[in-house]
């Protein structure tokens, strides 16, 4: 909300500045030569500046989105790897317990004879 208020205030000042400078000016751009009101030049420059700023922000936001997506994919891969390793550890522990039980069972069988 504060950004909207600041934007409205800046827009009002730009509009007032443009209206107070309503003279005709000659513009020269490469091979183009034309005459227009200074209001059009000021407002056109203002809106082109806003447009360039919006495109820059979109580019930054897209870059952050792609980086965030890559990090999320890496996290998911690491979580899957962790789960696989935990399952492997559980299986190894189970196998180790079974191996340690085999001699005990053999000892019990010998004692019963």
PDB file of N, CA, C and O in Angstrom, residues 23-85:
ATOM      1  N   UNK A  23       4.656  23.759 -23.888  1.00  0.00           N
ATOM      2  CA  UNK A  23       5.074  24.468 -25.098  1.00  0.00           C
ATOM      3  C   UNK A  23       5.399  23.433 -26.179  1.00  0.00           C
ATOM      4  O   UNK A  23       5.600  22.261 -25.904  1.00  0.00           O
ATOM      5  N   UNK A  24       5.443  23.883 -27.414  1.00  0.00           N
ATOM      6  CA  UNK A  24       5.809  22.993 -28.518  1.00  0.00           C
ATOM      7  C   UNK A  24       7.326  22.911 -28.619  1.00  0.00           C
ATOM      8  O   UNK A  24       8.036  23.921 -28.467  1.00  0.00           O
ATOM      9  N   UNK A  25       7.806  21.717 -28.865  1.00  0.00           N
ATOM     10  CA  UNK A  25       9.245  21.511 -29.011  1.00  0.00           C
ATOM     11  C   UNK A  25       9.495  20.703 -30.277  1.00  0.00           C
ATOM     12  O   UNK A  25       8.653  19.928 -30.721  1.00  0.00           O
ATOM     13  N   UNK A  26      10.670  20.921 -30.878  1.00  0.00           N
ATOM     14  CA  UNK A  26      11.086  20.146 -32.039  1.00  0.00           C
ATOM     15  C   UNK A  26      11.950  18.979 -31.552  1.00  0.00           C
ATOM     16  O   UNK A  26      12.878  19.161 -30.766  1.00  0.00           O
ATOM     17  N   UNK A  27      11.612  17.789 -32.029  1.00  0.00           N
ATOM     18  CA  UNK A  27      12.362  16.604 -31.643  1.00  0.00           C
ATOM     19  C   UNK A  27      13.114  16.070 -32.846  1.00  0.00           C
ATOM     20  O   UNK A  27      12.601  16.033 -33.955  1.00  0.00           O
ATOM     21  N   UNK A  28      14.349  15.665 -32.612  1.00  0.00           N
ATOM     22  CA  UNK A  28      15.200  15.095 -33.655  1.00  0.00           C
ATOM     23  C   UNK A  28      15.725  13.758 -33.132  1.00  0.00           C
ATOM     24  O   UNK A  28      16.398  13.701 -32.111  1.00  0.00           O
ATOM     25  N   UNK A  29      15.374  12.687 -33.848  1.00  0.00           N
ATOM     26  CA  UNK A  29      15.824  11.353 -33.459  1.00  0.00           C
ATOM     27  C   UNK A  29      16.246  10.628 -34.723  1.00  0.00           C
ATOM     28  O   UNK A  29      15.429  10.262 -35.568  1.00  0.00           O
ATOM     29  N   UNK A  30      17.535  10.410 -34.881  1.00  0.00           N
ATOM     30  CA  UNK A  30      18.127   9.844 -36.081  1.00  0.00           C
ATOM     31  C   UNK A  30      17.622  10.607 -37.306  1.00  0.00           C
ATOM     32  O   UNK A  30      17.963  11.766 -37.480  1.00  0.00           O
ATOM     33  N   UNK A  31      16.805  10.003 -38.133  1.00  0.00           N
ATOM     34  CA  UNK A  31      16.330  10.668 -39.342  1.00  0.00           C
ATOM     35  C   UNK A  31      14.954  11.298 -39.160  1.00  0.00           C
ATOM     36  O   UNK A  31      14.434  11.926 -40.076  1.00  0.00           O
ATOM     37  N   UNK A  32      14.352  11.107 -38.005  1.00  0.00           N
ATOM     38  CA  UNK A  32      13.026  11.648 -37.750  1.00  0.00           C
ATOM     39  C   UNK A  32      13.138  13.052 -37.165  1.00  0.00           C
ATOM     40  O   UNK A  32      13.914  13.313 -36.271  1.00  0.00           O
ATOM     41  N   UNK A  33      12.312  13.927 -37.681  1.00  0.00           N
ATOM     42  CA  UNK A  33      12.198  15.286 -37.146  1.00  0.00           C
ATOM     43  C   UNK A  33      10.716  15.600 -37.043  1.00  0.00           C
ATOM     44  O   UNK A  33       9.982  15.482 -38.029  1.00  0.00           O
ATOM     45  N   UNK A  34      10.265  15.954 -35.859  1.00  0.00           N
ATOM     46  CA  UNK A  34       8.868  16.332 -35.715  1.00  0.00           C
ATOM     47  C   UNK A  34       8.705  17.277 -34.539  1.00  0.00           C
ATOM     48  O   UNK A  34       9.578  17.410 -33.683  1.00  0.00           O
ATOM     49  N   UNK A  35       7.565  17.930 -34.517  1.00  0.00           N
ATOM     50  CA  UNK A  35       7.246  18.891 -33.468  1.00  0.00           C
ATOM     51  C   UNK A  35       6.079  18.346 -32.650  1.00  0.00           C
ATOM     52  O   UNK A  35       5.103  17.829 -33.200  1.00  0.00           O
ATOM     53  N   UNK A  36       6.203  18.460 -31.337  1.00  0.00           N
ATOM     54  CA  UNK A  36       5.148  17.986 -30.446  1.00  0.00           C
ATOM     55  C   UNK A  36       5.151  18.820 -29.170  1.00  0.00           C
ATOM     56  O   UNK A  36       6.043  19.625 -28.939  1.00  0.00           O
ATOM     57  N   UNK A  37       4.162  18.595 -28.356  1.00  0.00           N
ATOM     58  CA  UNK A  37       4.046  19.304 -27.095  1.00  0.00           C
ATOM     59  C   UNK A  37       5.042  18.723 -26.096  1.00  0.00           C
ATOM     60  O   UNK A  37       5.300  17.517 -26.072  1.00  0.00           O
ATOM     61  N   UNK A  38       5.574  19.561 -25.245  1.00  0.00           N
ATOM     62  CA  UNK A  38       6.507  19.122 -24.212  1.00  0.00           C
ATOM     63  C   UNK A  38       5.809  18.175 -23.222  1.00  0.00           C
ATOM     64  O   UNK A  38       6.449  17.295 -22.657  1.00  0.00           O
ATOM     65  N   UNK A  39       4.498  18.335 -23.064  1.00  0.00           N
ATOM     66  CA  UNK A  39       3.739  17.430 -22.201  1.00  0.00           C
ATOM     67  C   UNK A  39       3.902  15.996 -22.702  1.00  0.00           C
ATOM     68  O   UNK A  39       4.140  15.072 -21.916  1.00  0.00           O
ATOM     69  N   UNK A  40       3.785  15.804 -24.010  1.00  0.00           N
ATOM     70  CA  UNK A  40       3.904  14.464 -24.582  1.00  0.00           C
ATOM     71  C   UNK A  40       5.307  13.898 -24.377  1.00  0.00           C
ATOM     72  O   UNK A  40       5.466  12.708 -24.104  1.00  0.00           O
ATOM     73  N   UNK A  41       6.306  14.739 -24.489  1.00  0.00           N
ATOM     74  CA  UNK A  41       7.690  14.295 -24.305  1.00  0.00           C
ATOM     75  C   UNK A  41       7.914  13.870 -22.850  1.00  0.00           C
ATOM     76  O   UNK A  41       8.473  12.799 -22.575  1.00  0.00           O
ATOM     77  N   UNK A  42       7.467  14.698 -21.912  1.00  0.00           N
ATOM     78  CA  UNK A  42       7.655  14.394 -20.490  1.00  0.00           C
ATOM     79  C   UNK A  42       6.887  13.134 -20.095  1.00  0.00           C
ATOM     80  O   UNK A  42       7.451  12.218 -19.475  1.00  0.00           O
ATOM     81  N   UNK A  43       5.615  13.079 -20.446  1.00  0.00           N
ATOM     82  CA  UNK A  43       4.815  11.907 -20.070  1.00  0.00           C
ATOM     83  C   UNK A  43       5.295  10.642 -20.788  1.00  0.00           C
ATOM     84  O   UNK A  43       5.322   9.558 -20.195  1.00  0.00           O
ATOM     85  N   UNK A  44       5.672  10.783 -22.048  1.00  0.00           N
ATOM     86  CA  UNK A  44       6.210   9.629 -22.775  1.00  0.00           C
ATOM     87  C   UNK A  44       7.483   9.100 -22.130  1.00  0.00           C
ATOM     88  O   UNK A  44       7.651   7.891 -21.968  1.00  0.00           O
ATOM     89  N   UNK A  45       8.376  10.007 -21.754  1.00  0.00           N
ATOM     90  CA  UNK A  45       9.606   9.594 -21.086  1.00  0.00           C
ATOM     91  C   UNK A  45       9.313   8.931 -19.742  1.00  0.00           C
ATOM     92  O   UNK A  45       9.929   7.923 -19.375  1.00  0.00           O
ATOM     93  N   UNK A  46       8.353   9.485 -19.012  1.00  0.00           N
ATOM     94  CA  UNK A  46       7.969   8.918 -17.713  1.00  0.00           C
ATOM     95  C   UNK A  46       7.436   7.497 -17.876  1.00  0.00           C
ATOM     96  O   UNK A  46       7.859   6.575 -17.179  1.00  0.00           O
ATOM     97  N   UNK A  47       6.528   7.312 -18.835  1.00  0.00           N
ATOM     98  CA  UNK A  47       5.942   5.980 -19.020  1.00  0.00           C
ATOM     99  C   UNK A  47       6.936   4.978 -19.600  1.00  0.00           C
ATOM    100  O   UNK A  47       6.903   3.793 -19.258  1.00  0.00           O
ATOM    101  N   UNK A  48       7.834   5.433 -20.448  1.00  0.00           N
ATOM    102  CA  UNK A  48       8.883   4.537 -20.945  1.00  0.00           C
ATOM    103  C   UNK A  48       9.803   4.126 -19.791  1.00  0.00           C
ATOM    104  O   UNK A  48      10.213   2.965 -19.697  1.00  0.00           O
ATOM    105  N   UNK A  49      10.098   5.051 -18.893  1.00  0.00           N
ATOM    106  CA  UNK A  49      10.894   4.717 -17.707  1.00  0.00           C
ATOM    107  C   UNK A  49      10.200   3.691 -16.831  1.00  0.00           C
ATOM    108  O   UNK A  49      10.822   2.756 -16.330  1.00  0.00           O
ATOM    109  N   UNK A  50       8.893   3.858 -16.643  1.00  0.00           N
ATOM    110  CA  UNK A  50       8.127   2.881 -15.860  1.00  0.00           C
ATOM    111  C   UNK A  50       8.156   1.524 -16.548  1.00  0.00           C
ATOM    112  O   UNK A  50       8.342   0.489 -15.903  1.00  0.00           O
ATOM    113  N   UNK A  51       7.990   1.509 -17.855  1.00  0.00           N
ATOM    114  CA  UNK A  51       7.998   0.260 -18.617  1.00  0.00           C
ATOM    115  C   UNK A  51       9.351  -0.449 -18.502  1.00  0.00           C
ATOM    116  O   UNK A  51       9.406  -1.662 -18.277  1.00  0.00           O
ATOM    117  N   UNK A  52      10.434   0.296 -18.639  1.00  0.00           N
ATOM    118  CA  UNK A  52      11.772  -0.288 -18.514  1.00  0.00           C
ATOM    119  C   UNK A  52      11.968  -0.846 -17.102  1.00  0.00           C
ATOM    120  O   UNK A  52      12.500  -1.953 -16.925  1.00  0.00           O
ATOM    121  N   UNK A  53      11.527  -0.108 -16.093  1.00  0.00           N
ATOM    122  CA  UNK A  53      11.625  -0.588 -14.714  1.00  0.00           C
ATOM    123  C   UNK A  53      10.832  -1.863 -14.489  1.00  0.00           C
ATOM    124  O   UNK A  53      11.291  -2.789 -13.819  1.00  0.00           O
ATOM    125  N   UNK A  54       9.636  -1.935 -15.068  1.00  0.00           N
ATOM    126  CA  UNK A  54       8.810  -3.147 -14.936  1.00  0.00           C
ATOM    127  C   UNK A  54       9.474  -4.339 -15.608  1.00  0.00           C
ATOM    128  O   UNK A  54       9.472  -5.443 -15.053  1.00  0.00           O
ATOM    129  N   UNK A  55      10.058  -4.133 -16.791  1.00  0.00           N
ATOM    130  CA  UNK A  55      10.739  -5.236 -17.468  1.00  0.00           C
ATOM    131  C   UNK A  55      11.948  -5.707 -16.664  1.00  0.00           C
ATOM    132  O   UNK A  55      12.221  -6.897 -16.569  1.00  0.00           O
ATOM    133  N   UNK A  56      12.672  -4.771 -16.065  1.00  0.00           N
ATOM    134  CA  UNK A  56      13.813  -5.142 -15.233  1.00  0.00           C
ATOM    135  C   UNK A  56      13.353  -5.967 -14.029  1.00  0.00           C
ATOM    136  O   UNK A  56      13.949  -6.993 -13.703  1.00  0.00           O
ATOM    137  N   UNK A  57      12.285  -5.511 -13.369  1.00  0.00           N
ATOM    138  CA  UNK A  57      11.766  -6.255 -12.219  1.00  0.00           C
ATOM    139  C   UNK A  57      11.276  -7.637 -12.625  1.00  0.00           C
ATOM    140  O   UNK A  57      11.477  -8.608 -11.887  1.00  0.00           O
ATOM    141  N   UNK A  58      10.642  -7.755 -13.780  1.00  0.00           N
ATOM    142  CA  UNK A  58      10.210  -9.066 -14.272  1.00  0.00           C
ATOM    143  C   UNK A  58      11.402  -9.980 -14.528  1.00  0.00           C
ATOM    144  O   UNK A  58      11.362 -11.179 -14.213  1.00  0.00           O
ATOM    145  N   UNK A  59      12.473  -9.421 -15.072  1.00  0.00           N
ATOM    146  CA  UNK A  59      13.668 -10.208 -15.326  1.00  0.00           C
ATOM    147  C   UNK A  59      14.267 -10.709 -14.007  1.00  0.00           C
ATOM    148  O   UNK A  59      14.617 -11.882 -13.880  1.00  0.00           O
ATOM    149  N   UNK A  60      14.361  -9.834 -13.019  1.00  0.00           N
ATOM    150  CA  UNK A  60      14.906 -10.217 -11.716  1.00  0.00           C
ATOM    151  C   UNK A  60      14.014 -11.276 -11.066  1.00  0.00           C
ATOM    152  O   UNK A  60      14.501 -12.274 -10.527  1.00  0.00           O
ATOM    153  N   UNK A  61      12.705 -11.065 -11.134  1.00  0.00           N
ATOM    154  CA  UNK A  61      11.765 -12.020 -10.535  1.00  0.00           C
ATOM    155  C   UNK A  61      11.861 -13.375 -11.227  1.00  0.00           C
ATOM    156  O   UNK A  61      11.827 -14.415 -10.564  1.00  0.00           O
ATOM    157  N   UNK A  62      11.980 -13.393 -12.554  1.00  0.00           N
ATOM    158  CA  UNK A  62      12.110 -14.651 -13.287  1.00  0.00           C
ATOM    159  C   UNK A  62      13.402 -15.358 -12.909  1.00  0.00           C
ATOM    160  O   UNK A  62      13.420 -16.591 -12.743  1.00  0.00           O
ATOM    161  N   UNK A  63      14.482 -14.615 -12.749  1.00  0.00           N
ATOM    162  CA  UNK A  63      15.760 -15.209 -12.358  1.00  0.00           C
ATOM    163  C   UNK A  63      15.649 -15.845 -10.973  1.00  0.00           C
ATOM    164  O   UNK A  63      16.108 -16.968 -10.747  1.00  0.00           O
ATOM    165  N   UNK A  64      15.003 -15.145 -10.038  1.00  0.00           N
ATOM    166  CA  UNK A  64      14.813 -15.697  -8.693  1.00  0.00           C
ATOM    167  C   UNK A  64      13.909 -16.928  -8.734  1.00  0.00           C
ATOM    168  O   UNK A  64      14.153 -17.900  -8.010  1.00  0.00           O
ATOM    169  N   UNK A  65      12.882 -16.906  -9.564  1.00  0.00           N
ATOM    170  CA  UNK A  65      11.982 -18.049  -9.685  1.00  0.00           C
ATOM    171  C   UNK A  65      12.743 -19.275 -10.188  1.00  0.00           C
ATOM    172  O   UNK A  65      12.582 -20.374  -9.654  1.00  0.00           O
ATOM    173  N   UNK A  66      13.561 -19.085 -11.218  1.00  0.00           N
ATOM    174  CA  UNK A  66      14.316 -20.205 -11.776  1.00  0.00           C
ATOM    175  C   UNK A  66      15.324 -20.742 -10.758  1.00  0.00           C
ATOM    176  O   UNK A  66      15.499 -21.960 -10.624  1.00  0.00           O
ATOM    177  N   UNK A  67      15.984 -19.851 -10.030  1.00  0.00           N
ATOM    178  CA  UNK A  67      16.943 -20.282  -9.014  1.00  0.00           C
ATOM    179  C   UNK A  67      16.227 -21.038  -7.900  1.00  0.00           C
ATOM    180  O   UNK A  67      16.699 -22.082  -7.447  1.00  0.00           O
ATOM    181  N   UNK A  68      15.070 -20.538  -7.473  1.00  0.00           N
ATOM    182  CA  UNK A  68      14.284 -21.182  -6.435  1.00  0.00           C
ATOM    183  C   UNK A  68      13.815 -22.563  -6.895  1.00  0.00           C
ATOM    184  O   UNK A  68      13.846 -23.532  -6.127  1.00  0.00           O
ATOM    185  N   UNK A  69      13.388 -22.663  -8.148  1.00  0.00           N
ATOM    186  CA  UNK A  69      12.937 -23.939  -8.701  1.00  0.00           C
ATOM    187  C   UNK A  69      14.084 -24.946  -8.721  1.00  0.00           C
ATOM    188  O   UNK A  69      13.908 -26.118  -8.364  1.00  0.00           O
ATOM    189  N   UNK A  70      15.261 -24.503  -9.113  1.00  0.00           N
ATOM    190  CA  UNK A  70      16.433 -25.378  -9.159  1.00  0.00           C
ATOM    191  C   UNK A  70      16.786 -25.860  -7.751  1.00  0.00           C
ATOM    192  O   UNK A  70      17.080 -27.045  -7.554  1.00  0.00           O
ATOM    193  N   UNK A  71      16.720 -24.977  -6.775  1.00  0.00           N
ATOM    194  CA  UNK A  71      17.022 -25.357  -5.391  1.00  0.00           C
ATOM    195  C   UNK A  71      15.989 -26.348  -4.874  1.00  0.00           C
ATOM    196  O   UNK A  71      16.339 -27.320  -4.190  1.00  0.00           O
ATOM    197  N   UNK A  72      14.698 -26.114  -5.181  1.00  0.00           N
ATOM    198  CA  UNK A  72      13.658 -27.057  -4.752  1.00  0.00           C
ATOM    199  C   UNK A  72      13.880 -28.441  -5.350  1.00  0.00           C
ATOM    200  O   UNK A  72      13.725 -29.454  -4.668  1.00  0.00           O
ATOM    201  N   UNK A  73      14.242 -28.495  -6.635  1.00  0.00           N
ATOM    202  CA  UNK A  73      14.506 -29.782  -7.278  1.00  0.00           C
ATOM    203  C   UNK A  73      15.702 -30.473  -6.615  1.00  0.00           C
ATOM    204  O   UNK A  73      15.691 -31.692  -6.412  1.00  0.00           O
ATOM    205  N   UNK A  74      16.726 -29.707  -6.285  1.00  0.00           N
ATOM    206  CA  UNK A  74      17.900 -30.276  -5.620  1.00  0.00           C
ATOM    207  C   UNK A  74      17.528 -30.811  -4.235  1.00  0.00           C
ATOM    208  O   UNK A  74      17.964 -31.897  -3.843  1.00  0.00           O
ATOM    209  N   UNK A  75      16.690 -30.084  -3.516  1.00  0.00           N
ATOM    210  CA  UNK A  75      16.233 -30.533  -2.196  1.00  0.00           C
ATOM    211  C   UNK A  75      15.451 -31.830  -2.314  1.00  0.00           C
ATOM    212  O   UNK A  75      15.651 -32.764  -1.530  1.00  0.00           O
ATOM    213  N   UNK A  76      14.549 -31.902  -3.298  1.00  0.00           N
ATOM    214  CA  UNK A  76      13.770 -33.128  -3.497  1.00  0.00           C
ATOM    215  C   UNK A  76      14.687 -34.314  -3.820  1.00  0.00           C
ATOM    216  O   UNK A  76      14.487 -35.422  -3.309  1.00  0.00           O
ATOM    217  N   UNK A  77      15.699 -34.083  -4.645  1.00  0.00           N
ATOM    218  CA  UNK A  77      16.656 -35.145  -4.970  1.00  0.00           C
ATOM    219  C   UNK A  77      17.421 -35.604  -3.742  1.00  0.00           C
ATOM    220  O   UNK A  77      17.623 -36.806  -3.521  1.00  0.00           O
ATOM    221  N   UNK A  78      17.861 -34.650  -2.930  1.00  0.00           N
ATOM    222  CA  UNK A  78      18.589 -34.986  -1.709  1.00  0.00           C
ATOM    223  C   UNK A  78      17.701 -35.718  -0.703  1.00  0.00           C
ATOM    224  O   UNK A  78      18.156 -36.638  -0.016  1.00  0.00           O
ATOM    225  N   UNK A  79      16.426 -35.337  -0.634  1.00  0.00           N
ATOM    226  CA  UNK A  79      15.511 -36.029   0.270  1.00  0.00           C
ATOM    227  C   UNK A  79      15.285 -37.468  -0.194  1.00  0.00           C
ATOM    228  O   UNK A  79      15.232 -38.383   0.632  1.00  0.00           O
ATOM    229  N   UNK A  80      15.162 -37.675  -1.499  1.00  0.00           N
ATOM    230  CA  UNK A  80      14.996 -39.030  -2.030  1.00  0.00           C
ATOM    231  C   UNK A  80      16.249 -39.857  -1.746  1.00  0.00           C
ATOM    232  O   UNK A  80      16.156 -41.034  -1.355  1.00  0.00           O
ATOM    233  N   UNK A  81      17.419 -39.255  -1.925  1.00  0.00           N
ATOM    234  CA  UNK A  81      18.675 -39.947  -1.638  1.00  0.00           C
ATOM    235  C   UNK A  81      18.780 -40.288  -0.154  1.00  0.00           C
ATOM    236  O   UNK A  81      19.205 -41.388   0.219  1.00  0.00           O
ATOM    237  N   UNK A  82      18.362 -39.374   0.704  1.00  0.00           N
ATOM    238  CA  UNK A  82      18.384 -39.609   2.149  1.00  0.00           C
ATOM    239  C   UNK A  82      17.473 -40.783   2.507  1.00  0.00           C
ATOM    240  O   UNK A  82      17.850 -41.656   3.298  1.00  0.00           O
ATOM    241  N   UNK A  83      16.291 -40.815   1.920  1.00  0.00           N
ATOM    242  CA  UNK A  83      15.349 -41.897   2.195  1.00  0.00           C
ATOM    243  C   UNK A  83      15.928 -43.237   1.761  1.00  0.00           C
ATOM    244  O   UNK A  83      15.832 -44.237   2.487  1.00  0.00           O
ATOM    245  N   UNK A  84      16.563 -43.262   0.583  1.00  0.00           N
ATOM    246  CA  UNK A  84      17.169 -44.497   0.089  1.00  0.00           C
ATOM    247  C   UNK A  84      18.291 -44.947   1.016  1.00  0.00           C
ATOM    248  O   UNK A  84      18.420 -46.142   1.332  1.00  0.00           O
ATOM    249  N   UNK A  85      19.103 -44.010   1.487  1.00  0.00           N
ATOM    250  CA  UNK A  85      20.198 -44.356   2.396  1.00  0.00           C
ATOM    251  C   UNK A  85      19.663 -44.842   3.744  1.00  0.00           C
ATOM    252  O   UNK A  85      20.229 -45.758   4.342  1.00  0.00           O
TER     253      UNK A  85
END
